[in-house]
PDB file of C-alpha atoms in Angstrom:
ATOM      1  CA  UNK A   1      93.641 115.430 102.207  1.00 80.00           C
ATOM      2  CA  UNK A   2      97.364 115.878 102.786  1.00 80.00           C
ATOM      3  CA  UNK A   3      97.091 118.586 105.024  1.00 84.00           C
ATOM      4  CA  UNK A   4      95.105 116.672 107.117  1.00 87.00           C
ATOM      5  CA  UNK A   5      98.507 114.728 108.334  1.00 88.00           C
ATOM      6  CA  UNK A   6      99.811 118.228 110.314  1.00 91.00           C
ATOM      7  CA  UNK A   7      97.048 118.037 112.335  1.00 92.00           C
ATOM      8  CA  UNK A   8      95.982 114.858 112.947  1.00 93.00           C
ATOM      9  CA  UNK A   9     100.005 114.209 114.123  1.00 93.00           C
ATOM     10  CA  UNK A  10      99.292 116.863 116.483  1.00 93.00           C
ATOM     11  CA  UNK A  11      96.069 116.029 117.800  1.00 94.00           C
ATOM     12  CA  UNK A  12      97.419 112.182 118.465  1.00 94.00           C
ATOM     13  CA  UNK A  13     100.058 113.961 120.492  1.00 94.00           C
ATOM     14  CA  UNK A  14      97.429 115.722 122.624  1.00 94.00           C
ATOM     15  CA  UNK A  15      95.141 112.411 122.380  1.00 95.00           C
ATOM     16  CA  UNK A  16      98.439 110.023 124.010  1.00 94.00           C
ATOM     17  CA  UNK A  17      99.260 113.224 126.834  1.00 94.00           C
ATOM     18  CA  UNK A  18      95.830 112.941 127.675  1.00 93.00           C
ATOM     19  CA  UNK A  19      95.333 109.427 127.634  1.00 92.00           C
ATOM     20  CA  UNK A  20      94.456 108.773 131.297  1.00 92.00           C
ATOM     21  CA  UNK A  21      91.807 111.008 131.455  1.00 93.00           C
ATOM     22  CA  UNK A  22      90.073 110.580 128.029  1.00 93.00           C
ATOM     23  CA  UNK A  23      86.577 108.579 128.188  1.00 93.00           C
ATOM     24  CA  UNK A  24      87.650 106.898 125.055  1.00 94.00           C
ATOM     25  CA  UNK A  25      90.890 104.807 125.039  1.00 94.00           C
ATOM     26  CA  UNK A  26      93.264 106.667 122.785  1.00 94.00           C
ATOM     27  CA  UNK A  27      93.057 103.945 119.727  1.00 94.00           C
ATOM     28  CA  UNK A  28      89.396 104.767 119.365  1.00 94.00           C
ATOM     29  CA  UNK A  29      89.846 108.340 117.566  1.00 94.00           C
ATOM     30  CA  UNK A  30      90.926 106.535 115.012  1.00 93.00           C
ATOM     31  CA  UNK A  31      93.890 108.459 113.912  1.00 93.00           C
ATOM     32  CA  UNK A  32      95.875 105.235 112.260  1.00 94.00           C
ATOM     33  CA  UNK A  33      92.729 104.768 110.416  1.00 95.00           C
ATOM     34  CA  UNK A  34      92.530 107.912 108.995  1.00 94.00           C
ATOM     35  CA  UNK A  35      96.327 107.736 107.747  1.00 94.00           C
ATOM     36  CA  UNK A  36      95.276 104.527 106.115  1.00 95.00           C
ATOM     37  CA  UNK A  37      92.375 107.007 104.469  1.00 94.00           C
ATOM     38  CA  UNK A  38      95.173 109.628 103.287  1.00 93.00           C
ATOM     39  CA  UNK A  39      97.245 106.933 101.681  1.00 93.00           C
ATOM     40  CA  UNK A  40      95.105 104.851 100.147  1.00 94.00           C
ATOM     41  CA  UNK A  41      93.394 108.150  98.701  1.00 91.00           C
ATOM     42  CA  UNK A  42      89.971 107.164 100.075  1.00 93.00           C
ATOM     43  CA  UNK A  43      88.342 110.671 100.567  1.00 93.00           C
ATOM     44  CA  UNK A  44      84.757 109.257 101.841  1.00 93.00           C
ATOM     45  CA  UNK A  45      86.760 107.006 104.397  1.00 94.00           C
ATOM     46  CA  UNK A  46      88.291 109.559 105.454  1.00 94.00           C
ATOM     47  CA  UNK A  47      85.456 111.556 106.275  1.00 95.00           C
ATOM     48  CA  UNK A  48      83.769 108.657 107.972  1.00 95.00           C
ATOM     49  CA  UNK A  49      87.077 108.583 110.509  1.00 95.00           C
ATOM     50  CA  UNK A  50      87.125 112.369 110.345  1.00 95.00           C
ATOM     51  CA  UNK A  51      83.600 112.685 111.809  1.00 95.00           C
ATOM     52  CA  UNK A  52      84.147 109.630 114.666  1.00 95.00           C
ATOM     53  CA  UNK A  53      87.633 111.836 115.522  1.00 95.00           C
ATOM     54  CA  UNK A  54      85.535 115.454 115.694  1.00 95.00           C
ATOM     55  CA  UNK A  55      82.971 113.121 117.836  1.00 95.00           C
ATOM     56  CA  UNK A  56      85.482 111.952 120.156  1.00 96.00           C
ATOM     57  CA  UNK A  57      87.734 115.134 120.243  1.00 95.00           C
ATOM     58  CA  UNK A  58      84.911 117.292 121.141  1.00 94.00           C
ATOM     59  CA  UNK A  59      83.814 114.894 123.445  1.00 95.00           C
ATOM     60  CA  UNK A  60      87.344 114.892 125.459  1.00 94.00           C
ATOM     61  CA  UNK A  61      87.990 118.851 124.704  1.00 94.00           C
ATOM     62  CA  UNK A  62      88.209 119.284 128.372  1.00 94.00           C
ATOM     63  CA  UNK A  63      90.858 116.731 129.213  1.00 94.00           C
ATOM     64  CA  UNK A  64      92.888 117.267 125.585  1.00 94.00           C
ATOM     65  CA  UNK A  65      92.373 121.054 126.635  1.00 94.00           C
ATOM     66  CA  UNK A  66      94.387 120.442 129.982  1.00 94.00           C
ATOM     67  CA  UNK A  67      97.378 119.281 127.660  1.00 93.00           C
ATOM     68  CA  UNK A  68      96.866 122.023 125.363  1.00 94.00           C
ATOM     69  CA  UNK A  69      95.443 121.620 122.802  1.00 94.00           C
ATOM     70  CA  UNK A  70      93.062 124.512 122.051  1.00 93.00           C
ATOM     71  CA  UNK A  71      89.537 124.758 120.867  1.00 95.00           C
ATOM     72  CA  UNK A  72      90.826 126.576 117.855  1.00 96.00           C
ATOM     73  CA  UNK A  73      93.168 123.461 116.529  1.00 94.00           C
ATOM     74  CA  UNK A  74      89.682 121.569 116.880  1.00 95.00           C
ATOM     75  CA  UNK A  75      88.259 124.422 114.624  1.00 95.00           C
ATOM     76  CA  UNK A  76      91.507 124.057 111.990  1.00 95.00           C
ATOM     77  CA  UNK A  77      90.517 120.293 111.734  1.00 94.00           C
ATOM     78  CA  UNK A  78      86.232 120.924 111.607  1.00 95.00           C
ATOM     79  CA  UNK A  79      87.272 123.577 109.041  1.00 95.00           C
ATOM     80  CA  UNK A  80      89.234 120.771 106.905  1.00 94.00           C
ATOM     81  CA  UNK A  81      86.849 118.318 107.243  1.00 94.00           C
ATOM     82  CA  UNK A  82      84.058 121.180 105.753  1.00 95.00           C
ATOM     83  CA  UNK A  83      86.943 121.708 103.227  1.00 94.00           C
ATOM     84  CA  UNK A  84      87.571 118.062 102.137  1.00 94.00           C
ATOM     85  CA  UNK A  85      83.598 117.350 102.078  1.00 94.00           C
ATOM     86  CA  UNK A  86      82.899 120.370  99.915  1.00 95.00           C
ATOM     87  CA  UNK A  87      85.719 119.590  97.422  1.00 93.00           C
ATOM     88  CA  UNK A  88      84.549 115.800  97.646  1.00 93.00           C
ATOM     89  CA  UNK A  89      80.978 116.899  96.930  1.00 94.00           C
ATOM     90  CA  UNK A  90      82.412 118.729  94.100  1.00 95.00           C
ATOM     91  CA  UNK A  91      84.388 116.363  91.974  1.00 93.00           C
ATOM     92  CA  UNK A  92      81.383 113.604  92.410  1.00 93.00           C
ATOM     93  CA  UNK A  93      79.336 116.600  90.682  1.00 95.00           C
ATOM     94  CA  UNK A  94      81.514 117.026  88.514  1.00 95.00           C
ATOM     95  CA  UNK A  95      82.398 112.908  87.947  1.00 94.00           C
ATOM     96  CA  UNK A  96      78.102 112.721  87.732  1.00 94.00           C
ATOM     97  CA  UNK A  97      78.152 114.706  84.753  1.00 94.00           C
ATOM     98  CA  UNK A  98      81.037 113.092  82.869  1.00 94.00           C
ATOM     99  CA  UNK A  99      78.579 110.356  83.160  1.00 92.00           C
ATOM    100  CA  UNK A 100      75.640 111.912  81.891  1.00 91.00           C
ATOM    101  CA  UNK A 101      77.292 112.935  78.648  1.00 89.00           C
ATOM    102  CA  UNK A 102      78.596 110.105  78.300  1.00 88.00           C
ATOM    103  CA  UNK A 103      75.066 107.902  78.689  1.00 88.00           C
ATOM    104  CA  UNK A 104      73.279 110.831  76.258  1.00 86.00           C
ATOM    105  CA  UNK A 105      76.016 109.990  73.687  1.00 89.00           C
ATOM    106  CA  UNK A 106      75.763 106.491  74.067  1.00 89.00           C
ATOM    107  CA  UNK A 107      73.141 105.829  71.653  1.00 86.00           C
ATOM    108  CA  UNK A 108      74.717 107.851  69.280  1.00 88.00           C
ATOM    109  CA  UNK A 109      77.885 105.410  69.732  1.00 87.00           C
ATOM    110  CA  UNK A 110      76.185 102.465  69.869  1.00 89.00           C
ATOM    111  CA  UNK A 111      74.039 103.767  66.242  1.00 89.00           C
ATOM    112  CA  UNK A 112      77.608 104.180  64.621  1.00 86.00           C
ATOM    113  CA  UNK A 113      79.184 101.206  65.850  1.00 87.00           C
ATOM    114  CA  UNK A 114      76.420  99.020  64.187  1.00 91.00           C
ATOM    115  CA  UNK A 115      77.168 100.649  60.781  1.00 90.00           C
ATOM    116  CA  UNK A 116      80.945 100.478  61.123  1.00 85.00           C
ATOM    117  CA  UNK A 117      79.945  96.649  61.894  1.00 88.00           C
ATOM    118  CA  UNK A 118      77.991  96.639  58.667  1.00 90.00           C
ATOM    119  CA  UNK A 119      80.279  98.135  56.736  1.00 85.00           C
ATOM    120  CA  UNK A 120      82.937  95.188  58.282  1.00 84.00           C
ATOM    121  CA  UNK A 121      80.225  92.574  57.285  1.00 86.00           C
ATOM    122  CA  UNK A 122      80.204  93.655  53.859  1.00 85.00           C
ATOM    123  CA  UNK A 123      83.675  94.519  52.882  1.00 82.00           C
ATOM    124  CA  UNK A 124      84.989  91.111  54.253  1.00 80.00           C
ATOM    125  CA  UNK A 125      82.202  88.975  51.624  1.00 81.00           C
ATOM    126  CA  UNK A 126      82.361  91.264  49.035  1.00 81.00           C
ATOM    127  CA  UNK A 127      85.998  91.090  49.113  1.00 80.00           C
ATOM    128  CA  UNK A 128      87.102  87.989  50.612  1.00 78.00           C
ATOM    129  CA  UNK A 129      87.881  85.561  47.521  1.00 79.00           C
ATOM    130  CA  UNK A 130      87.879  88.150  45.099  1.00 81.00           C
ATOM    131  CA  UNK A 131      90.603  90.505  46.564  1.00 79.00           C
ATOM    132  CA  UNK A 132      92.174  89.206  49.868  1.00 75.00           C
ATOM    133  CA  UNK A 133      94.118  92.329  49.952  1.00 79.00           C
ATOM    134  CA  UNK A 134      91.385  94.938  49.991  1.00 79.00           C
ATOM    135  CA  UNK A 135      89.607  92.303  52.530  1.00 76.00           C
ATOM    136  CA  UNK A 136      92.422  93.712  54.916  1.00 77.00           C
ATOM    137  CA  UNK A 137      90.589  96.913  54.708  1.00 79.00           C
ATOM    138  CA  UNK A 138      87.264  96.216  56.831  1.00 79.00           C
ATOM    139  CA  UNK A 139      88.941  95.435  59.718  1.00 80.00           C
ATOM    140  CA  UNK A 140      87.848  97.556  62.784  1.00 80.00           C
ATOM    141  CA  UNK A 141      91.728  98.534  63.152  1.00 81.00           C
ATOM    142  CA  UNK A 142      91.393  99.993  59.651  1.00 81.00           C
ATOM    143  CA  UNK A 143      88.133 101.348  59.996  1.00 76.00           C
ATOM    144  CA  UNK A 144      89.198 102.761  63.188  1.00 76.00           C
ATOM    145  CA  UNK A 145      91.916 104.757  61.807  1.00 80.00           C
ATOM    146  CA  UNK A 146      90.596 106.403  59.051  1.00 78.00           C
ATOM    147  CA  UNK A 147      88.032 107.608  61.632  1.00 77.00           C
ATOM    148  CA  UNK A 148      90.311 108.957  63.534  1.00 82.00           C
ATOM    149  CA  UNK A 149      92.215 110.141  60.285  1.00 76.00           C
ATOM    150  CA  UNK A 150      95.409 108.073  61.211  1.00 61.00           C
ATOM    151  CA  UNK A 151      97.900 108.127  58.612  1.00 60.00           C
ATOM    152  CA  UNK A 152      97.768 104.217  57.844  1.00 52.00           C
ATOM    153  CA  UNK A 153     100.640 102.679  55.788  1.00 56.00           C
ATOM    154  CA  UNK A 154     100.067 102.847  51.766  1.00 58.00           C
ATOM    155  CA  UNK A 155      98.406  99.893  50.456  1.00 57.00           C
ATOM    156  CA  UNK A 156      98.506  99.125  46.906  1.00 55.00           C
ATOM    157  CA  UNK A 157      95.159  99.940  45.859  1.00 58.00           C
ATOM    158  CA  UNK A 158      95.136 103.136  47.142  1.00 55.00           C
ATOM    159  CA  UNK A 159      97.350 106.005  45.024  1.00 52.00           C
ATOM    160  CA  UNK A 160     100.004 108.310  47.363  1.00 50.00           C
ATOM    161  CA  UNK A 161      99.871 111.585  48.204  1.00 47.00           C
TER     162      UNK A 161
END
């Protein structure tokens, strides 16, 4: 998206030269728009402006021509747009099936949360008035980490290494 800036700045030049004989008044290619896009990291904006700018570029070639600007700088900024679609098209592919795995393994997530839930249920009345201490222990922080085999702090009821 960055290298977009080169030659849209360029183009804008051409667009302001050319301003009196344009059929479009200058503010409607929507250059400052498409900055806006390239900051704010909005890639399918930016396409949307991208495509009114081709429209309107292609549409004034004749008089932006007369300035200089050629038909090959209009080609440079199709070619991005192509280039900025396809890599667009790619990460939402890729972003699609993140998403996928994620919603196959959910019901495996959800299965194991209920029986780390259980196991909280039970631990807390088995061991609530008998042995506040070990109570600690079915808490999901504790749970958690001996999942993730965290190295929790000694407790008393469990020997050291």
């Amino acid at each position: 998206m960055l290298t977009a800036h080169p030659l849209i700045t360029r183009l804008e030049g051409y667009v302001n030269l050319a301003k009196d004989s344009l059929n479009v008044a200058p503010a409607d290619f929507g250059i400052k728009e498409i900055r806006k896009k390239i900051r704010s990291k909005d890639v399918e904006g930016l396409l949307d402006k991208l495509a009114i700018t081709l429209t309107h570029t292609s549409n004034n070639m004749a008089a932006l021509t007369a300035q200089g600007f050629t038909p090959e700088a209009l080609a440079q900024l199709q070619s991005l747009t192509a280039s900025i679609r396809s890599s667009n098209l790619q990460q939402n592919l890729k972003m699609d099936e993140k998403e996928a795995g994620v919603q196959a393994n959910l019901q495996i997530i959800t299965e194991l949360w209920m029986i780390i839930a259980e196991i909280l249920d039970v631990g807390k009345r088995l061991y609530k008035y008998d042995n506040k201490e070990k109570a600690g222990d079915y808490t999901a922080t504790v749970i958690k980490s001996r999942i993730r085999h965290e190295r929790a702090p000694a407790s008393p009821h469990e020997p050291s290494e």
